[in-house]
CSV table of C-alpha atoms and ligand atoms in Angstrom, one decimal:
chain,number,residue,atom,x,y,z
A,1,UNK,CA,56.5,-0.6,106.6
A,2,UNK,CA,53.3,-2.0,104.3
A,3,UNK,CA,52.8,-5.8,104.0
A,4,UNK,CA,53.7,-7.1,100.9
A,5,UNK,CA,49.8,-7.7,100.0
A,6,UNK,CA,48.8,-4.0,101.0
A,7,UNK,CA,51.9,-2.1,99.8
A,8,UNK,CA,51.0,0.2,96.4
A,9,UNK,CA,54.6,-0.6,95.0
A,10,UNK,CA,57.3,-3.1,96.0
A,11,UNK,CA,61.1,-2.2,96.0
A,12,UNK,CA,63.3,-5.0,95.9
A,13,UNK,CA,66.8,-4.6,96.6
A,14,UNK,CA,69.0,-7.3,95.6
A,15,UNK,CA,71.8,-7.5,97.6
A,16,UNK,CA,73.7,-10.3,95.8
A,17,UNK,CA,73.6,-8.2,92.8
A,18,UNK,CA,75.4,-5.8,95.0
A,19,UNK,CA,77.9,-7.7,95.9
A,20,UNK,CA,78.7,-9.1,92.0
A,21,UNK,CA,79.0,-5.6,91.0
A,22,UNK,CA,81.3,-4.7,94.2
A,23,UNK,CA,83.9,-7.8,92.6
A,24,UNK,CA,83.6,-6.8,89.1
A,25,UNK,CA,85.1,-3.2,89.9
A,26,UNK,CA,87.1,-4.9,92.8
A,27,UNK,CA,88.2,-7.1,89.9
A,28,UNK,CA,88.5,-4.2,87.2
A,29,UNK,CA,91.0,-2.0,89.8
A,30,UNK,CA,92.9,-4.8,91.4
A,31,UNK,CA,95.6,-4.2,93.0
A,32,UNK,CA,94.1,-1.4,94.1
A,33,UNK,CA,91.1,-1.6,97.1
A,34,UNK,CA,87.5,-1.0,96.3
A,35,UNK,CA,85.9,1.6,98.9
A,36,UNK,CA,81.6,2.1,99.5
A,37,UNK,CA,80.7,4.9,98.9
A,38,UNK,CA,77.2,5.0,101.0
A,39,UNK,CA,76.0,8.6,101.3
A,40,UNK,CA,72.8,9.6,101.0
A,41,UNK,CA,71.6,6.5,102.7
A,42,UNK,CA,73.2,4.1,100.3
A,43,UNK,CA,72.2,5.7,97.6
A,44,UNK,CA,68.7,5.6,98.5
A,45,UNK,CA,68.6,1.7,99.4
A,46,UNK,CA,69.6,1.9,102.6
A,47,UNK,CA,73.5,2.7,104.3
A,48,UNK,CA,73.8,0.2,106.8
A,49,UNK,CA,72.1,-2.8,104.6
A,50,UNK,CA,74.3,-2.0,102.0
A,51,UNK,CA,77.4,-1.5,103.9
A,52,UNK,CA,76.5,-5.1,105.9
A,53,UNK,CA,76.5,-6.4,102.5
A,54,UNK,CA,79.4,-4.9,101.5
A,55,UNK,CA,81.7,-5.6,104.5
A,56,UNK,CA,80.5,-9.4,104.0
A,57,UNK,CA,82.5,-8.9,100.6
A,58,UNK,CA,85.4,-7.7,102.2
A,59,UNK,CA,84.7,-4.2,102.1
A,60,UNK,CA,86.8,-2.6,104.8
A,61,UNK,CA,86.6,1.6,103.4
A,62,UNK,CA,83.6,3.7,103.5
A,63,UNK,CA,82.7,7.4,102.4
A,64,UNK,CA,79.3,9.1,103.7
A,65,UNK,CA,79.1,12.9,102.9
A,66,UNK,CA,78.0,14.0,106.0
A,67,UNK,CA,79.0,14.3,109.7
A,68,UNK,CA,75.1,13.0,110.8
A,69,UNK,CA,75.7,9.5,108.3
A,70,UNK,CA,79.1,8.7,109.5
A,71,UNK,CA,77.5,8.9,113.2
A,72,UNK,CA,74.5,6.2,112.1
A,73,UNK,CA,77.0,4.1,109.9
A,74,UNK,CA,79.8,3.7,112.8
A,75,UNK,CA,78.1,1.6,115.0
A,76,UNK,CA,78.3,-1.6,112.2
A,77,UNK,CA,81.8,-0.8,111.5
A,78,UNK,CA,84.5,-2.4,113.3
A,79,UNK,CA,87.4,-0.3,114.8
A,80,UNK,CA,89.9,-1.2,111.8
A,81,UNK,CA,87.7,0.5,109.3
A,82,UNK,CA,87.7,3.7,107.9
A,83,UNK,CA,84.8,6.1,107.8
A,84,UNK,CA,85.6,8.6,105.6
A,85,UNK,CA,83.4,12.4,105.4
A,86,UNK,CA,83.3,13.7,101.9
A,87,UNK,CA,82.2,17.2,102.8
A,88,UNK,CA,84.4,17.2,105.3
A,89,UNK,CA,84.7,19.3,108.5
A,90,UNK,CA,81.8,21.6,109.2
A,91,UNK,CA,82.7,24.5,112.1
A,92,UNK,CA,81.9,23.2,115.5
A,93,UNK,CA,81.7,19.5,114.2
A,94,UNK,CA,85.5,18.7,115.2
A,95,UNK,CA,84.4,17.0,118.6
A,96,UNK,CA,81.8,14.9,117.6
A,97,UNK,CA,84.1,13.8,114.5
A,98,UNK,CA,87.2,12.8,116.3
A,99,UNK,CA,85.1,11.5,119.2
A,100,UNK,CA,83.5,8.4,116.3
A,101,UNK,CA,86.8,8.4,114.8
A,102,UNK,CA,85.8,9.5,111.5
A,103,UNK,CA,87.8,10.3,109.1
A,104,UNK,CA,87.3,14.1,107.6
A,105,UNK,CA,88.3,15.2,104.3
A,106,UNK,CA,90.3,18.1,104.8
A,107,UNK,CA,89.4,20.5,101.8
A,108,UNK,CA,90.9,24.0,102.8
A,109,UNK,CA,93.3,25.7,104.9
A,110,UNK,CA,91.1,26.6,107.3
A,111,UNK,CA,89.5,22.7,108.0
A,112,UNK,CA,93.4,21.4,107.9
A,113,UNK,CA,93.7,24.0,110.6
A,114,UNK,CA,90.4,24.0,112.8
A,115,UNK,CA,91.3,19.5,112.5
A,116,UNK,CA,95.2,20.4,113.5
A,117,UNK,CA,93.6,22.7,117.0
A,118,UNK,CA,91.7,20.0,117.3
A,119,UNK,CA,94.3,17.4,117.3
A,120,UNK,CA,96.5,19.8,119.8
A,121,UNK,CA,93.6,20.0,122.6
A,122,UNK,CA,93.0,16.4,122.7
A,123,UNK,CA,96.4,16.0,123.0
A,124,UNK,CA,96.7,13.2,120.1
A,125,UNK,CA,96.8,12.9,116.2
A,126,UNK,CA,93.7,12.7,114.6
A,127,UNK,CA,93.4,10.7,110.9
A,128,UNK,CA,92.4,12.9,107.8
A,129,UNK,CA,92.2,12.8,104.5
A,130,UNK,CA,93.8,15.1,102.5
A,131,UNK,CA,91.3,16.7,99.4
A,132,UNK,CA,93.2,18.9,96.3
A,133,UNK,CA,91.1,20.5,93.9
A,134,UNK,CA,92.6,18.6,90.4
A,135,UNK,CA,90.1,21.0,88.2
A,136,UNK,CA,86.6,20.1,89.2
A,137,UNK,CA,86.4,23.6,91.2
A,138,UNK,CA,84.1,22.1,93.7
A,139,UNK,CA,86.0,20.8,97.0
A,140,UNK,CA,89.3,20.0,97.8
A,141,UNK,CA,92.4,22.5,98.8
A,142,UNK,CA,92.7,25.2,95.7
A,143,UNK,CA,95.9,25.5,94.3
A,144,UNK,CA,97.1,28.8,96.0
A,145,UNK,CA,96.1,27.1,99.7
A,146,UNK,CA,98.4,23.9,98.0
A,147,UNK,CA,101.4,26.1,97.5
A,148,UNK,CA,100.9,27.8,101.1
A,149,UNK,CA,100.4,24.1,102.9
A,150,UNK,CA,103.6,22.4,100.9
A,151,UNK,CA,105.4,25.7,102.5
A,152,UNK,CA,103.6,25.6,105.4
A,153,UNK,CA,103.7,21.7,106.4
A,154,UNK,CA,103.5,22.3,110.1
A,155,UNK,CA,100.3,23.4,109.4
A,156,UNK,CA,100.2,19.3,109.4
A,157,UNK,CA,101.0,18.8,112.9
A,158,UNK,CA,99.2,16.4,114.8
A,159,UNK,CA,97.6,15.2,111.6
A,160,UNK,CA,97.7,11.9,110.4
A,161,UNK,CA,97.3,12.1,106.7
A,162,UNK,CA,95.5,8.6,105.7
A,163,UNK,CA,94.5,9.3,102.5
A,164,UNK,CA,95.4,11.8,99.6
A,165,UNK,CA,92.0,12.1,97.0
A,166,UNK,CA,90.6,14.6,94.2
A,167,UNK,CA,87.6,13.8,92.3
A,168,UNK,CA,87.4,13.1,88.4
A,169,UNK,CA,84.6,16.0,86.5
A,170,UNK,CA,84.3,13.6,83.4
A,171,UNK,CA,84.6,9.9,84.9
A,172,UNK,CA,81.5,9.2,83.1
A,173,UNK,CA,82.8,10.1,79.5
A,174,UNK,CA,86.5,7.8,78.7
A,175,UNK,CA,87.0,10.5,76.0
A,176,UNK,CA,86.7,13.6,78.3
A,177,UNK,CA,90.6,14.9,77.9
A,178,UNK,CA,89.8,16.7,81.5
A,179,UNK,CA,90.5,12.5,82.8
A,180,UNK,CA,94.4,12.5,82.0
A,181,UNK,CA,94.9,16.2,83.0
A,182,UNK,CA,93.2,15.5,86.8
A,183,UNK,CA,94.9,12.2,86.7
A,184,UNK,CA,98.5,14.4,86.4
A,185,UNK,CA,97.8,17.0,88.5
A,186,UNK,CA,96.9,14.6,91.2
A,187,UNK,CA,100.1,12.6,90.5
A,188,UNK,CA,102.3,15.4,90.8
A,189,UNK,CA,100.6,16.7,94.2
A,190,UNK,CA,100.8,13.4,95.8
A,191,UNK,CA,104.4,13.6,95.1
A,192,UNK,CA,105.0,15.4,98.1
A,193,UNK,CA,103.5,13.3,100.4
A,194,UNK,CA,105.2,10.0,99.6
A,195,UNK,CA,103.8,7.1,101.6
A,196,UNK,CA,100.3,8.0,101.9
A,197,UNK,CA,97.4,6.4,100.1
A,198,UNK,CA,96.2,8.0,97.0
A,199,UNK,CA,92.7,7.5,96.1
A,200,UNK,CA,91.3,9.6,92.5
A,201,UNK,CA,88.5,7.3,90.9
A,202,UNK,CA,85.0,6.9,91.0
A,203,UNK,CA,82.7,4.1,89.7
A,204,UNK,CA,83.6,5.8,86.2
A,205,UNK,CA,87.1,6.3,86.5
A,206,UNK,CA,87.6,2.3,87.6
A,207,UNK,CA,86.6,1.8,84.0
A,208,UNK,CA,89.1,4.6,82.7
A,209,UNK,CA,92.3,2.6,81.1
A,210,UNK,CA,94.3,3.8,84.0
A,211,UNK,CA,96.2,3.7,87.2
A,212,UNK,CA,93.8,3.5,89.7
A,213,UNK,CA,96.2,4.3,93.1
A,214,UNK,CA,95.1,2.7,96.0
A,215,UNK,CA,91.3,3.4,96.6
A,216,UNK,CA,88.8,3.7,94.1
A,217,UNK,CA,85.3,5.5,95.9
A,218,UNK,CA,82.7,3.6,94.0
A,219,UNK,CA,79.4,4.5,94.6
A,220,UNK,CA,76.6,4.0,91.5
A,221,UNK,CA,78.3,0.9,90.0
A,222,UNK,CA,77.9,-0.7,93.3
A,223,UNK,CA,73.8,0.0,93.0
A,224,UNK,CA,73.4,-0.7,89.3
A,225,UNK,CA,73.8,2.2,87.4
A,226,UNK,CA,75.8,1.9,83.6
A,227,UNK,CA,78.9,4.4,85.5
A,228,UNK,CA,80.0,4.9,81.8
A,229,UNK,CA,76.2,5.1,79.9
A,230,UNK,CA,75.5,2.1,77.7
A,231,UNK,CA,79.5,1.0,77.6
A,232,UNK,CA,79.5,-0.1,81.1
A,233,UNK,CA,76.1,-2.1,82.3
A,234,UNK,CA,76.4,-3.6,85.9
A,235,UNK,CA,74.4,-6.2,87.3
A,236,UNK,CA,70.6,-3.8,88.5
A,237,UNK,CA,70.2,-4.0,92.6
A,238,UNK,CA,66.5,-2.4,92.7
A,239,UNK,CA,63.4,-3.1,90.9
A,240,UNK,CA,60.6,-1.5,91.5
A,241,UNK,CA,57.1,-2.5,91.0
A,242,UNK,CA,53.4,-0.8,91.7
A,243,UNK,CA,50.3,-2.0,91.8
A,244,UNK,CA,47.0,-1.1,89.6
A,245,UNK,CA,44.8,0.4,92.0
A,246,UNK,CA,41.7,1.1,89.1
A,247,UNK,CA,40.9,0.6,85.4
A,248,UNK,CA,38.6,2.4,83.2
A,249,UNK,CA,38.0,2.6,79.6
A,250,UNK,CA,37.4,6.2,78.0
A,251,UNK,CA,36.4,7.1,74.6
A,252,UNK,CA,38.2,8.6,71.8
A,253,UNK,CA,39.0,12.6,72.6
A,254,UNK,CA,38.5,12.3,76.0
A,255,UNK,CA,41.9,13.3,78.7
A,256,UNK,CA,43.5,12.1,81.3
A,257,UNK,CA,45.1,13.9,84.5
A,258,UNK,CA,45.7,16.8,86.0
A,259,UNK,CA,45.7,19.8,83.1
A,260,UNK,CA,44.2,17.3,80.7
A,261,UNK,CA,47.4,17.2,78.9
A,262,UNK,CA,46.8,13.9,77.3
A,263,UNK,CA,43.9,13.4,75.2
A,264,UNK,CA,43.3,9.9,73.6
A,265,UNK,CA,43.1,9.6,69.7
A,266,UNK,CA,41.8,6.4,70.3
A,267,UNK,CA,38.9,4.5,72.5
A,268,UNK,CA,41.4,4.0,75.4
A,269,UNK,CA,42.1,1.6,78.2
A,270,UNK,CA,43.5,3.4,81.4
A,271,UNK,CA,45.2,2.2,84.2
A,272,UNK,CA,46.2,4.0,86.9
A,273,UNK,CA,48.6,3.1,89.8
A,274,UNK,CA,49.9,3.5,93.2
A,275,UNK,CA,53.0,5.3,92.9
A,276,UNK,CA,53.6,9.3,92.0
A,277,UNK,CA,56.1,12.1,92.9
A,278,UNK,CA,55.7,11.5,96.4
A,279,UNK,CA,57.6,8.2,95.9
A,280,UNK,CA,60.2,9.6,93.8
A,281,UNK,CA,58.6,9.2,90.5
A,282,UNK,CA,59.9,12.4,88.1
A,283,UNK,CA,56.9,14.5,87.7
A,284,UNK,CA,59.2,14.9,84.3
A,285,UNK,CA,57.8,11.6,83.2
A,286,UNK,CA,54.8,13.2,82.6
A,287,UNK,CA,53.4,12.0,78.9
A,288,UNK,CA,56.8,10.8,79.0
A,289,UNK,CA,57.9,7.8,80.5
A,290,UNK,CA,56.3,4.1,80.6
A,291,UNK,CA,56.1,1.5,82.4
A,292,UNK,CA,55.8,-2.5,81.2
A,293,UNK,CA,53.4,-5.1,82.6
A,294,UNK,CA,54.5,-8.5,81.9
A,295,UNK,CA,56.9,-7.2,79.4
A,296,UNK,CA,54.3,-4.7,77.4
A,297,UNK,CA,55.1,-1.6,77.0
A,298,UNK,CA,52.2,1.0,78.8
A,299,UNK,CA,53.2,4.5,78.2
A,300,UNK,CA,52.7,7.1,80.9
A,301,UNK,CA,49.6,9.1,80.0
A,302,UNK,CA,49.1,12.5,81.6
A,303,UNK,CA,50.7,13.8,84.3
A,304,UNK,CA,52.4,12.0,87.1
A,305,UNK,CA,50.4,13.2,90.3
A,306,UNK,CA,51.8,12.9,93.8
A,307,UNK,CA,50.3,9.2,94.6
A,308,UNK,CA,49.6,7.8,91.0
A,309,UNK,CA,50.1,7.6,87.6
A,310,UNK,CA,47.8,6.8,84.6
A,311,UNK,CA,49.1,4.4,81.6
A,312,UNK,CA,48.0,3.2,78.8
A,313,UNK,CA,47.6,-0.2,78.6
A,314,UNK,CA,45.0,-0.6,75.4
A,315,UNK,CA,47.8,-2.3,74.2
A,316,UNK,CA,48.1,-4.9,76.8
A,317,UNK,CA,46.6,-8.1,77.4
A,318,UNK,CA,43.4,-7.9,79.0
A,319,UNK,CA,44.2,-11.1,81.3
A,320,UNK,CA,47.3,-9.1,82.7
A,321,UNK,CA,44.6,-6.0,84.0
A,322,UNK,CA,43.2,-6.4,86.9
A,323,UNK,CA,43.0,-4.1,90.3
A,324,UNK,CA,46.3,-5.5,92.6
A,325,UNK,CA,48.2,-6.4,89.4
A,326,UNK,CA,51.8,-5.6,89.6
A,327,UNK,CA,53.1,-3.0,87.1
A,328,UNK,CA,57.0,-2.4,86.7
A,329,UNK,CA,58.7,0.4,87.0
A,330,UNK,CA,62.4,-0.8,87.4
A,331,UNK,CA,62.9,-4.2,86.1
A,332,UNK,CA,64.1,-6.4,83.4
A,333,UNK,CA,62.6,-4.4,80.8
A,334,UNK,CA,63.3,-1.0,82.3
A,335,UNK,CA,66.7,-0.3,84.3
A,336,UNK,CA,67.2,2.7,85.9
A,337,UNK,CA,69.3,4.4,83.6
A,338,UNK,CA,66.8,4.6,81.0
A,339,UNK,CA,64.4,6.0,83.5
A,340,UNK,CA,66.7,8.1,84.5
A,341,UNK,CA,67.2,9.4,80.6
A,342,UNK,CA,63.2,9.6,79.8
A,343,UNK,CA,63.4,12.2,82.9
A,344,UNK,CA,66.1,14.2,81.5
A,345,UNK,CA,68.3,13.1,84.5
A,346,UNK,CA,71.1,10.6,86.0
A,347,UNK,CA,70.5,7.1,87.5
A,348,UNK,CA,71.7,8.7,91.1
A,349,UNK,CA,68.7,11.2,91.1
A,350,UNK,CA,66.5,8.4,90.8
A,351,UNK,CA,68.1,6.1,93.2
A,352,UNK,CA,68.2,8.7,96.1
A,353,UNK,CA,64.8,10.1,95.6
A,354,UNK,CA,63.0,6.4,95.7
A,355,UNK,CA,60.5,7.2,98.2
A,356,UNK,CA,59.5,5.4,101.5
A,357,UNK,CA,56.0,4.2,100.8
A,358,UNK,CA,56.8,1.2,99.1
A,359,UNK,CA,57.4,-2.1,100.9
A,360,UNK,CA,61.1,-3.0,100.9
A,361,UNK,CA,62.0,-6.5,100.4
A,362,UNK,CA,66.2,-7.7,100.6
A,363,UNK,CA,67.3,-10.8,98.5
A,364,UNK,CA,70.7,-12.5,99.4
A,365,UNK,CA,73.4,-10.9,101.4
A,366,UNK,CA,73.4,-13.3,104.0
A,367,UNK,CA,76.3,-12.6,106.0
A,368,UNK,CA,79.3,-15.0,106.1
A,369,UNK,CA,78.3,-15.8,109.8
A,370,UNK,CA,75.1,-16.8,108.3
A,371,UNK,CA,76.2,-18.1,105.7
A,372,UNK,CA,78.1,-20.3,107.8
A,373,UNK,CA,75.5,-20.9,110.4
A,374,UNK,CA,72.8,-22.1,107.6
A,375,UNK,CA,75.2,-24.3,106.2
A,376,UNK,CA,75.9,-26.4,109.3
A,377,UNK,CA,72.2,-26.7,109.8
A,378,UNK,CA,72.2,-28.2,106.5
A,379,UNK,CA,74.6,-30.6,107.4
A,380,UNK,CA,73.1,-31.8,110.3
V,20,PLP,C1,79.7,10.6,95.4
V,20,PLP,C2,81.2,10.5,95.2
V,20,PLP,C3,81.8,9.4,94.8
V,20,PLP,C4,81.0,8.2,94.2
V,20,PLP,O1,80.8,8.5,92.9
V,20,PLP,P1,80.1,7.4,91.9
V,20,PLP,O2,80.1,8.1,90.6
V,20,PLP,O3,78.7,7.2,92.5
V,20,PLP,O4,80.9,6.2,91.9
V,20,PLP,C5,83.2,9.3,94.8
V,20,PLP,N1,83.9,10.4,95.3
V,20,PLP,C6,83.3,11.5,95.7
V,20,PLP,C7,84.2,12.7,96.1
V,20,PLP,C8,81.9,11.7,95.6
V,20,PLP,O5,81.4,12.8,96.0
């Protein structure tokens, strides 16, 4: 990783943050328990800093998507916790998955099946979680494959069924009438397996005026993004800052980038700086997007190229340009869900495309250990 000094942008991850927004939805779903959702390496920040952070909290339920994450994120986890696979089980993956003691998401027949083999050879049960399709049309058991299974229940055998889940379509709109009908249809199937932990919301449904069972899988809320749009804002985790790397002033009708799609109406000031597509930056921001610098506003001009961007700053104070000068991208004046809607996309695309150029610096999430540790260092 770049130094600090040398670095053409700076991604701070503030784990504190983190953990503030894990206890406001732990707060908002109470008595229910509050789940990480850490796929897709934490959302793009990392899986096992995040997942530290978050078992520091009192975080004891995590979901990955895939068999390959659950294998890097086990080792941090301690044997009571539960490492849940999303996508659940892949053909030929059953060994490796009962052999971390993961816990796969059964979404079909045929994985409920291939897991219940499994189960038989190694002569033991093996946990699961139990997926129904509630109307998303996307994973989870179908209801034709539900009628066979509730006829069928030794299809079950050697199976212990941990956790009953469907997923929301609509979590991020309260008004979406698709909410309450998932919500029933997941009631009325988890009817038949009294006992056994029932797990529906998201980071949007925790803010749905509802039951929220027993786990709520929260992943976006957790890293900062609004899960509701402007109704829900959560405390930002990442900012994200890059440095001018070269100045120049051009004159009126001149254009700037590749394509010369921008051309200046004006005797312009251009700065351009270290950070492009390759670093996750939406080539959609193109004569789109902006970026602030000290709290001005420096819209993107041109296109955004692989390594750097051009702004312009005529606008900006001229003490505030200088080669090295930090430029934000995600900050206090720009979170990542207005980034996310200048590019036409969601605050997760952003988050899990942030690239790995940038120098990563963590504030806060000490551990309680630590914590402790510090403290009686202070008091001596
Ligand atoms: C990704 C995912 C989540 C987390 O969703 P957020 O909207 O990020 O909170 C929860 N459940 C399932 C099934 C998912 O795929």
């Amino acid at each position: 990783m770049q130094s600090i000094d040398t670095a053409g942008a700076v991604l701070r991850i503030d784990l504190d943050a983190l953990v503030e927004n894990y206890r406001t939805i732990q707060r908002q779903v109470a008595p229910a328990t509050v789940a990480g959702v850490v796929k897709a390496d934490g959302y793009g920040l990392g899986a096992n800093l995040v997942a530290r952070s978050l078992i520091g909290a009192g975080c004891r339920h995590f979901f990955v998507a895939h068999l390959s994450e659950a294998m890097a994120l086990r080792p941090i986890l301690s044997d009571g916790m539960a490492l849940f696979i999303l996508n659940g089980l892949q053909p030929g993956a059953e060994g490796e998955c009962a052999a971390i003691g993961a816990i796969p998401v059964l979404n079909s027949l045929d994985q409920i099946g291939r897991w219940a083999r499994t189960a038989r050879t190694l002569e033991r049960t093996l946990p699961a979680a139990l997926q129904v399709d509630s109307g998303m049309s996307r994973l989870g058991l179908p209801p034709e494959e539900v009628a066979i299974l509730l006829a069928q229940r030794e299809r079950l055998e050697g199976v212990d069924l941990r956790l009953l889940m469907s997923h929301l379509a609509c979590a991020d709109d309260p008004d979406a009438p698709s909410n309450a009908m998932q919500r029933r249809k997941f009631d009325a199937f988890s009817m038949n397996f009294p006992g056994v932990p029932r797990s529906l919301d998201n980071s949007g449904g925790s803010f749905l005026p509802a039951d929220h069972f027993d786990i709520v899988r929260a992943g976006i809320a957790l890293y900062g993004g609004a899960p509701q749009g402007e109704r829900r804002e959560m405390r930002p985790v990442v900012s994200l800052d890059a440095r001018i790397i070269q100045l120049r002033n051009i004159p009126a009708g001149a254009a700037v980038g590749y394509g010369l799609t921008h051309r200046c109406e004006r005797p312009t000031q251009i700065a351009t700086i270290a950070l492009g597509y390759a670093d996750g930056w939406p080539r959609h921001l193109s004569n789109g997007g902006s970026a602030y610098i000290d709290g001005h506003r420096a819209p993107i001009a041109g296109r955004v190229s692989m390594d750097s961007i051009t702004l312009d700053v005529t606008d900006v104070p001229d003490v505030l340009l200088y080669p090295g000068a930090l430029v934000e991208l995600l900050g206090p004046h720009q979170t990542v869900d207005q980034v996310a809607a200048d590019a036409g996309t969601i605050a997760y695309e952003i988050l899990t495309q942030l690239g790995h150029r940038y120098h990563r610096s963590v504030r806060g999430g000490r551990d309680p250990a630590q914590a402790e540790h510090h403290a009686m260092k202070v008091a001596i």
